[in-house]
Short mmCIF file of C-alpha atoms in Angstrom, two decimals:
data_model
loop_
_atom_site.label_atom_id
_atom_site.label_comp_id
_atom_site.label_asym_id
_atom_site.label_seq_id
_atom_site.Cartn_x
_atom_site.Cartn_y
_atom_site.Cartn_z
CA UNK A 1 -61.92 3.16 58.39
CA UNK A 2 -60.96 2.85 54.99
CA UNK A 3 -63.18 0.43 53.27
CA UNK A 4 -62.66 -0.70 49.28
CA UNK A 5 -65.25 -2.49 47.44
CA UNK A 6 -64.19 -6.11 46.02
CA UNK A 7 -65.30 -6.32 42.14
CA UNK A 8 -65.61 -2.08 41.84
CA UNK A 9 -61.64 -1.58 43.13
CA UNK A 10 -60.98 -4.70 40.90
CA UNK A 11 -62.79 -3.56 37.84
CA UNK A 12 -62.61 0.74 38.23
CA UNK A 13 -59.49 2.16 36.09
CA UNK A 14 -56.00 3.35 37.13
CA UNK A 15 -52.22 2.18 36.95
CA UNK A 16 -53.15 -1.62 37.13
CA UNK A 17 -55.44 -2.91 34.41
CA UNK A 18 -58.61 -3.99 34.79
CA UNK A 19 -58.55 -8.06 35.73
CA UNK A 20 -60.70 -10.13 33.34
CA UNK A 21 -63.99 -10.81 34.92
CA UNK A 22 -63.47 -14.94 35.07
CA UNK A 23 -59.96 -13.61 36.80
CA UNK A 24 -61.32 -11.95 39.49
CA UNK A 25 -63.92 -14.80 39.82
CA UNK A 26 -61.39 -17.45 40.59
CA UNK A 27 -59.67 -15.14 43.33
CA UNK A 28 -62.54 -15.85 44.78
CA UNK A 29 -63.70 -18.42 44.46
CA UNK A 30 -60.70 -20.06 46.03
CA UNK A 31 -60.88 -17.43 48.92
CA UNK A 32 -63.88 -18.35 49.94
CA UNK A 33 -62.77 -21.82 50.37
CA UNK A 34 -60.66 -20.86 53.35
CA UNK A 35 -62.50 -17.80 54.54
CA UNK A 36 -64.95 -19.77 56.93
CA UNK A 37 -61.09 -21.05 58.63
CA UNK A 38 -59.59 -17.73 58.63
CA UNK A 39 -62.42 -16.30 60.36
CA UNK A 40 -62.16 -18.61 62.91
CA UNK A 41 -58.48 -18.37 63.83
CA UNK A 42 -58.34 -15.24 63.47
CA UNK A 43 -61.30 -14.93 65.95
CA UNK A 44 -59.71 -17.43 68.14
CA UNK A 45 -56.33 -15.50 68.17
CA UNK A 46 -58.34 -11.94 68.77
CA UNK A 47 -59.37 -13.58 72.20
CA UNK A 48 -56.07 -15.67 72.80
CA UNK A 49 -52.68 -13.91 74.10
CA UNK A 50 -50.92 -11.13 70.93
CA UNK A 51 -47.49 -11.72 72.36
CA UNK A 52 -47.57 -16.05 71.42
CA UNK A 53 -44.76 -16.82 68.59
CA UNK A 54 -47.19 -17.35 65.41
CA UNK A 55 -46.89 -21.01 65.21
CA UNK A 56 -48.79 -21.44 68.71
CA UNK A 57 -51.50 -19.18 67.21
CA UNK A 58 -54.84 -20.05 65.71
CA UNK A 59 -53.72 -18.51 62.27
CA UNK A 60 -50.44 -20.46 62.32
CA UNK A 61 -51.77 -23.17 62.78
CA UNK A 62 -54.08 -22.98 59.65
CA UNK A 63 -51.19 -21.31 57.57
CA UNK A 64 -49.25 -24.25 58.82
CA UNK A 65 -52.14 -26.58 57.41
CA UNK A 66 -51.84 -25.59 53.82
CA UNK A 67 -50.46 -25.71 50.76
CA UNK A 68 -48.65 -22.75 48.94
CA UNK A 69 -51.84 -22.27 46.49
CA UNK A 70 -54.14 -22.40 49.89
CA UNK A 71 -51.56 -20.09 51.80
CA UNK A 72 -51.96 -17.76 48.30
CA UNK A 73 -55.76 -17.77 49.01
CA UNK A 74 -55.44 -16.89 52.54
CA UNK A 75 -53.35 -14.34 52.05
CA UNK A 76 -54.93 -12.99 49.33
CA UNK A 77 -58.81 -13.31 51.82
CA UNK A 78 -56.39 -11.64 55.15
CA UNK A 79 -54.99 -8.52 52.36
CA UNK A 80 -58.87 -8.15 51.24
CA UNK A 81 -60.45 -8.23 54.77
CA UNK A 82 -58.11 -5.68 56.01
CA UNK A 83 -58.13 -3.70 53.45
CA UNK A 84 -62.36 -3.78 53.76
CA UNK A 85 -61.97 -3.63 57.18
CA UNK A 86 -58.97 -2.07 58.38
CA UNK A 87 -59.21 -0.27 61.98
CA UNK A 88 -57.70 -1.54 65.55
CA UNK A 89 -59.22 -4.82 65.09
CA UNK A 90 -57.67 -5.92 62.13
CA UNK A 91 -54.09 -6.09 64.54
CA UNK A 92 -54.27 -10.13 64.21
CA UNK A 93 -55.54 -9.94 60.50
CA UNK A 94 -52.14 -7.90 59.65
CA UNK A 95 -49.91 -10.23 61.60
CA UNK A 96 -51.32 -13.00 59.13
CA UNK A 97 -50.86 -10.90 56.41
CA UNK A 98 -46.90 -9.88 57.85
CA UNK A 99 -46.32 -13.91 58.39
CA UNK A 100 -47.47 -14.41 54.55
CA UNK A 101 -45.61 -12.13 53.13
CA UNK A 102 -41.96 -13.41 55.12
CA UNK A 103 -42.78 -17.15 53.50
CA UNK A 104 -40.34 -17.41 50.36
CA UNK A 105 -41.80 -18.89 47.38
CA UNK A 106 -45.60 -19.31 47.30
CA UNK A 107 -45.46 -19.18 43.77
CA UNK A 108 -47.88 -15.96 43.29
CA UNK A 109 -49.20 -14.84 39.92
CA UNK A 110 -48.70 -11.29 38.25
CA UNK A 111 -52.42 -11.60 38.22
CA UNK A 112 -52.53 -12.43 42.05
CA UNK A 113 -50.08 -9.25 42.79
CA UNK A 114 -51.86 -6.66 40.55
CA UNK A 115 -55.44 -7.46 42.74
CA UNK A 116 -53.59 -6.73 45.57
CA UNK A 117 -51.81 -3.40 44.85
CA UNK A 118 -55.28 -2.59 43.60
CA UNK A 119 -56.71 -3.40 46.48
CA UNK A 120 -53.91 -1.77 48.37
CA UNK A 121 -54.28 1.52 45.87
CA UNK A 122 -57.84 1.61 46.84
CA UNK A 123 -57.60 1.42 50.40
CA UNK A 124 -55.97 4.73 51.20
CA UNK A 125 -53.14 6.13 53.29
CA UNK A 126 -55.17 5.24 56.17
CA UNK A 127 -54.17 1.27 56.08
CA UNK A 128 -51.18 1.75 56.59
CA UNK A 129 -49.60 -2.47 56.12
CA UNK A 130 -51.80 -2.35 53.28
CA UNK A 131 -48.37 -3.17 50.64
CA UNK A 132 -47.31 -5.75 52.79
CA UNK A 133 -48.39 -8.49 50.77
CA UNK A 134 -48.29 -6.95 47.27
CA UNK A 135 -44.79 -6.05 47.86
CA UNK A 136 -43.55 -9.34 49.16
CA UNK A 137 -45.36 -11.03 46.70
CA UNK A 138 -44.30 -9.20 43.60
CA UNK A 139 -40.57 -9.92 44.80
CA UNK A 140 -41.44 -13.31 44.08
CA UNK A 141 -42.51 -12.55 40.44
CA UNK A 142 -39.84 -12.62 37.99
CA UNK A 143 -38.36 -9.20 36.93
CA UNK A 144 -40.79 -9.53 33.42
CA UNK A 145 -43.71 -10.07 35.72
CA UNK A 146 -43.28 -7.36 38.29
CA UNK A 147 -45.61 -4.04 38.79
CA UNK A 148 -43.08 -0.73 37.94
CA UNK A 149 -42.27 0.67 40.48
CA UNK A 150 -43.84 3.88 39.31
CA UNK A 151 -47.26 1.57 39.88
CA UNK A 152 -46.73 1.63 43.68
CA UNK A 153 -48.39 4.99 45.39
CA UNK A 154 -46.57 6.51 48.24
CA UNK A 155 -46.60 4.96 51.22
CA UNK A 156 -48.04 7.58 53.78
CA UNK A 157 -48.24 6.35 57.33
CA UNK A 158 -50.53 8.15 59.56
CA UNK A 159 -49.48 9.38 62.61
CA UNK A 160 -49.85 7.26 65.94
CA UNK A 161 -51.33 9.93 68.79
CA UNK A 162 -49.83 9.01 71.98
CA UNK A 163 -51.52 7.61 74.92
CA UNK A 164 -52.31 10.71 77.88
CA UNK A 165 -49.40 10.73 79.96
CA UNK A 166 -46.63 9.31 77.82
CA UNK A 167 -44.20 10.68 76.22
#
């Protein structure tokens, strides 16, 4: 399981310049506002049918109830949660991240994208979906604000073990 320490990942050196502490604190403040509802929705969906249409899930209803700013905060919180606790139990969270990544026009900021990129790079290759949301969010930025392609570490997808007896 990969782990990312939130503030440490946001302030370490690397391909992305450190973000001002006030900027990062504003991200955490917004994410804390959606976290209780997100945790509840993810827990309900873990216990539910994974094949249900997204709009029929607790996460889908939560996402549908938020405005663009709330949906960005939910995406950032879920991305952060998945990067910190990446394992088989994040399946529901990764689905939520993919659904948010598919939403056009959320108004992502360059700072939000850089923060998610830093989190993703810190998580390492064990977290195969780590660039899903930052990549989609970066695509919504004006061209001048998009991170350079050199900022994207090569994505390395870990080999999946096959269950015994399957080919």
